[in-house]
């Protein structure tokens, strides 16, 4: 019954009854105005007076007349408009009461809409249970991931500490090596030389070349530094 009532009054029912009645009144007025315009044109064309047509034919008969249907807009031939006419004029409209009941297609669409937008209590309970189950599974996954990360924490911390110490040792060795090279360059050139000076850069290249050569020779002898 609720589905049939929504079909009767339309699907634009708002929460406020006053707004709904105002919309329906305006829609009804526009319907009467448009219907009057098209029906008047039809009557003038057929040279039949308004009183004669009102007394001789019902709305149902008019909407079955091919000549009148040609002069009417499509919305006036819809089931929704016919239901409005029956709701206003009752038996005098010429329509059977069954016009108020939705067709099989409309009823199937309404049932499908009910299923989609208004699930049953069992469906809502099942949806809530499924959502909670999914959340529990996701929470368990997160907890396992965190536990695995915490278990690896000591190993990762140890590796990070070793890498930091190794890098620190390398930097200290490079600093000492640079200081020694500066002292050697001072003894060779007889004065303190700027590390950015081209002479020092060339001297560095020669030292590195000799170092590579020495390592190559030691490698041939099977000694690896």
PDB file of C-alpha atoms in Angstrom, residues 3-5 7-9 79-80 82-88 95-103 106:
ATOM      1  CA  UNK A   3       4.366   1.791  -2.591  1.00  0.00           C
ATOM      2  CA  UNK A   4       1.019   2.406  -4.325  1.00  0.00           C
ATOM      3  CA  UNK A   5       0.475   5.597  -2.314  1.00  0.00           C
ATOM      4  CA  UNK A   7       3.037   6.208  -6.969  1.00  0.00           C
ATOM      5  CA  UNK A   8      -0.328   8.011  -6.545  1.00  0.00           C
ATOM      6  CA  UNK A   9       1.006  11.230  -5.079  1.00  0.00           C
ATOM      7  CA  UNK A  79      -0.900   6.960 -16.340  1.00  0.00           C
ATOM      8  CA  UNK A  80       0.193   9.481 -13.748  1.00  0.00           C
ATOM      9  CA  UNK A  82      -4.926   9.733 -15.575  1.00  0.00           C
ATOM     10  CA  UNK A  83      -4.590   8.887 -11.892  1.00  0.00           C
ATOM     11  CA  UNK A  84      -4.685  12.572 -11.031  1.00  0.00           C
ATOM     12  CA  UNK A  85      -7.893  12.936 -13.030  1.00  0.00           C
ATOM     13  CA  UNK A  86      -9.482   9.975 -11.259  1.00  0.00           C
ATOM     14  CA  UNK A  87      -8.363  11.331  -7.873  1.00  0.00           C
ATOM     15  CA  UNK A  88     -10.041  14.662  -8.676  1.00  0.00           C
ATOM     16  CA  UNK A  95     -11.547   5.727 -15.635  1.00  0.00           C
ATOM     17  CA  UNK A  96     -11.815   2.461 -13.762  1.00  0.00           C
ATOM     18  CA  UNK A  97     -10.580   2.412 -10.126  1.00  0.00           C
ATOM     19  CA  UNK A  98      -7.897  -0.052 -11.200  1.00  0.00           C
ATOM     20  CA  UNK A  99      -6.088   2.848 -12.910  1.00  0.00           C
ATOM     21  CA  UNK A 100      -4.855   3.827  -9.443  1.00  0.00           C
ATOM     22  CA  UNK A 101      -3.006   0.531  -9.024  1.00  0.00           C
ATOM     23  CA  UNK A 102       0.527   0.390 -10.540  1.00  0.00           C
ATOM     24  CA  UNK A 103       1.178  -1.687 -13.617  1.00  0.00           C
ATOM     25  CA  UNK A 106       5.834  -0.058 -12.285  1.00  0.00           C
TER      26      UNK A 106
END
